[in-house]
PDB file of C-alpha atoms in Angstrom:
ATOM      1  CA  MET A 164      45.979 -35.356  37.531  1.00  0.00           C
ATOM      2  CA  MET A 165      46.200 -39.102  36.923  1.00  0.00           C
ATOM      3  CA  THR A 166      45.250 -40.300  33.460  1.00  0.00           C
ATOM      4  CA  ARG A 167      43.771 -43.744  32.949  1.00  0.00           C
ATOM      5  CA  THR A 168      43.727 -45.508  29.590  1.00  0.00           C
ATOM      6  CA  LEU A 169      40.666 -47.454  28.437  1.00  0.00           C
ATOM      7  CA  ILE A 170      39.521 -48.996  25.176  1.00  0.00           C
ATOM      8  CA  LEU A 171      36.191 -47.848  23.756  1.00  0.00           C
ATOM      9  CA  ALA A 172      34.384 -49.561  20.903  1.00  0.00           C
ATOM     10  CA  LEU A 173      33.162 -46.930  18.495  1.00  0.00           C
ATOM     11  CA  SER A 174      30.851 -48.620  16.048  1.00  0.00           C
ATOM     12  CA  LEU A 175      29.998 -47.007  12.766  1.00  0.00           C
ATOM     13  CA  THR A 176      27.119 -49.205  11.731  1.00  0.00           C
ATOM     14  CA  VAL A 177      25.521 -48.494   8.410  1.00  0.00           C
ATOM     15  CA  ALA A 178      22.413 -50.048   6.962  1.00  0.00           C
ATOM     16  CA  THR A 179      22.326 -49.431   3.228  1.00  0.00           C
ATOM     17  CA  ALA A 180      21.608 -51.353   0.067  1.00  0.00           C
ATOM     18  CA  PRO A 181      23.696 -54.537  -0.236  1.00  0.00           C
ATOM     19  CA  ALA A 182      25.448 -53.287  -3.401  1.00  0.00           C
ATOM     20  CA  ALA A 183      28.821 -54.042  -1.889  1.00  0.00           C
ATOM     21  CA  ALA A 184      28.087 -56.973   0.377  1.00  0.00           C
ATOM     22  CA  GLN A 185      31.743 -58.025   0.257  1.00  0.00           C
ATOM     23  CA  THR A 186      32.512 -55.421   2.943  1.00  0.00           C
ATOM     24  CA  GLU A 187      29.480 -56.128   5.119  1.00  0.00           C
ATOM     25  CA  GLY A 188      30.404 -55.842   8.757  1.00  0.00           C
ATOM     26  CA  ALA A 189      33.872 -54.453   8.004  1.00  0.00           C
ATOM     27  CA  THR A 190      35.558 -53.079  11.113  1.00  0.00           C
ATOM     28  CA  ALA A 191      38.616 -50.892  11.567  1.00  0.00           C
ATOM     29  CA  ALA A 192      40.366 -49.409  14.586  1.00  0.00           C
ATOM     30  CA  VAL A 193      40.782 -45.662  14.915  1.00  0.00           C
ATOM     31  CA  SER A 194      43.734 -44.930  17.149  1.00  0.00           C
ATOM     32  CA  THR A 195      43.682 -42.083  19.630  1.00  0.00           C
ATOM     33  CA  ALA A 196      47.415 -42.507  20.214  1.00  0.00           C
ATOM     34  CA  GLY A 197      49.124 -39.167  20.475  1.00  0.00           C
ATOM     35  CA  LEU A 198      45.846 -37.284  20.931  1.00  0.00           C
ATOM     36  CA  ASP A 199      44.896 -35.238  23.955  1.00  0.00           C
ATOM     37  CA  LEU A 200      41.129 -35.054  23.529  1.00  0.00           C
ATOM     38  CA  THR A 201      40.947 -32.143  25.948  1.00  0.00           C
ATOM     39  CA  ARG A 202      42.532 -30.003  23.190  1.00  0.00           C
ATOM     40  CA  ALA A 203      40.436 -28.712  20.271  1.00  0.00           C
ATOM     41  CA  ALA A 204      43.154 -29.438  17.703  1.00  0.00           C
ATOM     42  CA  ASP A 205      43.372 -33.075  18.790  1.00  0.00           C
ATOM     43  CA  ARG A 206      39.570 -33.434  18.753  1.00  0.00           C
ATOM     44  CA  GLU A 207      39.705 -32.240  15.135  1.00  0.00           C
ATOM     45  CA  ARG A 208      42.378 -34.855  14.410  1.00  0.00           C
ATOM     46  CA  LEU A 209      40.143 -37.563  15.893  1.00  0.00           C
ATOM     47  CA  ASP A 210      37.261 -36.312  13.743  1.00  0.00           C
ATOM     48  CA  THR A 211      39.488 -36.509  10.659  1.00  0.00           C
ATOM     49  CA  ARG A 212      40.561 -40.057  11.556  1.00  0.00           C
ATOM     50  CA  VAL A 213      36.963 -41.206  12.066  1.00  0.00           C
ATOM     51  CA  LYS A 214      35.799 -39.603   8.789  1.00  0.00           C
ATOM     52  CA  SER A 215      38.689 -41.121   6.870  1.00  0.00           C
ATOM     53  CA  THR A 216      37.952 -44.558   8.292  1.00  0.00           C
ATOM     54  CA  ALA A 217      34.229 -44.263   7.518  1.00  0.00           C
ATOM     55  CA  ARG A 218      34.997 -43.282   3.908  1.00  0.00           C
ATOM     56  CA  ARG A 219      37.420 -46.200   3.568  1.00  0.00           C
ATOM     57  CA  LEU A 220      34.932 -48.711   4.990  1.00  0.00           C
ATOM     58  CA  CYS A 221      32.095 -47.424   2.788  1.00  0.00           C
ATOM     59  CA  ARG A 222      34.149 -47.438  -0.406  1.00  0.00           C
ATOM     60  CA  SER A 223      33.250 -50.285  -2.732  1.00  0.00           C
ATOM     61  CA  GLY A 224      35.368 -49.525  -5.787  1.00  0.00           C
ATOM     62  CA  LEU A 225      32.253 -49.343  -7.933  1.00  0.00           C
ATOM     63  CA  ARG A 226      31.458 -46.248  -9.986  1.00  0.00           C
ATOM     64  CA  GLY A 227      28.389 -44.361 -11.068  1.00  0.00           C
ATOM     65  CA  THR A 228      25.894 -41.870  -9.757  1.00  0.00           C
ATOM     66  CA  ALA A 229      23.920 -44.433  -7.770  1.00  0.00           C
ATOM     67  CA  GLU A 230      27.090 -45.819  -6.175  1.00  0.00           C
ATOM     68  CA  ASN A 231      28.299 -42.319  -5.272  1.00  0.00           C
ATOM     69  CA  ALA A 232      24.957 -41.630  -3.614  1.00  0.00           C
ATOM     70  CA  ARG A 233      25.134 -44.953  -1.736  1.00  0.00           C
ATOM     71  CA  GLN A 234      28.653 -44.231  -0.520  1.00  0.00           C
ATOM     72  CA  SER A 235      27.653 -40.730   0.616  1.00  0.00           C
ATOM     73  CA  ALA A 236      24.679 -42.157   2.507  1.00  0.00           C
ATOM     74  CA  CYS A 237      26.896 -44.859   4.024  1.00  0.00           C
ATOM     75  CA  VAL A 238      29.440 -42.320   5.288  1.00  0.00           C
ATOM     76  CA  ALA A 239      26.738 -39.965   6.611  1.00  0.00           C
ATOM     77  CA  ALA A 240      25.025 -42.794   8.508  1.00  0.00           C
ATOM     78  CA  ALA A 241      28.319 -44.074   9.882  1.00  0.00           C
ATOM     79  CA  LEU A 242      29.284 -40.643  11.153  1.00  0.00           C
ATOM     80  CA  ALA A 243      25.834 -40.080  12.672  1.00  0.00           C
ATOM     81  CA  ASN A 244      26.108 -43.399  14.519  1.00  0.00           C
ATOM     82  CA  ALA A 245      29.634 -42.607  15.682  1.00  0.00           C
ATOM     83  CA  ALA A 246      28.971 -39.080  16.933  1.00  0.00           C
ATOM     84  CA  PRO A 247      27.544 -39.972  20.382  1.00  0.00           C
ATOM     85  CA  GLN A 248      30.364 -42.404  21.051  1.00  0.00           C
ATOM     86  CA  ALA A 249      33.040 -39.926  19.962  1.00  0.00           C
ATOM     87  CA  GLU A 250      31.441 -37.305  22.201  1.00  0.00           C
ATOM     88  CA  ARG A 251      31.577 -39.792  25.088  1.00  0.00           C
ATOM     89  CA  ALA A 252      35.287 -40.401  24.403  1.00  0.00           C
ATOM     90  CA  ILE A 253      35.917 -36.655  24.533  1.00  0.00           C
ATOM     91  CA  ALA A 254      33.903 -36.277  27.723  1.00  0.00           C
ATOM     92  CA  GLN A 255      35.849 -39.106  29.346  1.00  0.00           C
ATOM     93  CA  ALA A 256      39.132 -37.486  28.340  1.00  0.00           C
ATOM     94  CA  GLN A 257      38.014 -34.241  29.882  1.00  0.00           C
ATOM     95  CA  GLY A 258      37.273 -36.234  33.036  1.00  0.00           C
ATOM     96  CA  GLY A 259      40.818 -37.644  33.112  1.00  0.00           C
ATOM     97  CA  THR A 260      40.407 -40.912  31.200  1.00  0.00           C
ATOM     98  CA  GLN A 261      42.326 -41.217  27.907  1.00  0.00           C
ATOM     99  CA  LEU A 262      41.019 -43.799  25.438  1.00  0.00           C
ATOM    100  CA  ALA A 263      43.497 -45.962  23.542  1.00  0.00           C
ATOM    101  CA  LEU A 264      41.492 -46.638  20.387  1.00  0.00           C
ATOM    102  CA  LEU A 265      38.070 -46.540  18.796  1.00  0.00           C
ATOM    103  CA  MET A 266      36.582 -49.269  16.608  1.00  0.00           C
ATOM    104  CA  VAL A 267      34.809 -48.301  13.399  1.00  0.00           C
ATOM    105  CA  GLU A 268      32.369 -50.704  11.773  1.00  0.00           C
ATOM    106  CA  ALA A 269      30.409 -50.423   8.545  1.00  0.00           C
ATOM    107  CA  ALA A 270      27.626 -52.914   7.882  1.00  0.00           C
ATOM    108  CA  ARG A 271      25.981 -52.661   4.496  1.00  0.00           C
TER     109      ARG A 271
END
């Protein structure tokens, strides 16, 4: 089977309180290099990469209960927005198209 490589933009867009406006619209790439998304273990690795990137983009460096709640909401929203696109990347891989990278964006 021939494998094609494409680039997919995976946007994790989050609308939360502007407590950390300095990172508004932050974007990061999530590489799928070395992953075979037809394998369960590699799909788990992609999930870990996306979660790690969402946490990093939602982190503000501030502390406190309210900030922890905001960061949790930010990550949850980012992951919810990313889920359909990640599922599409997996479906494309199962159809013979391997994606090169995913883009993660957090807008606060």
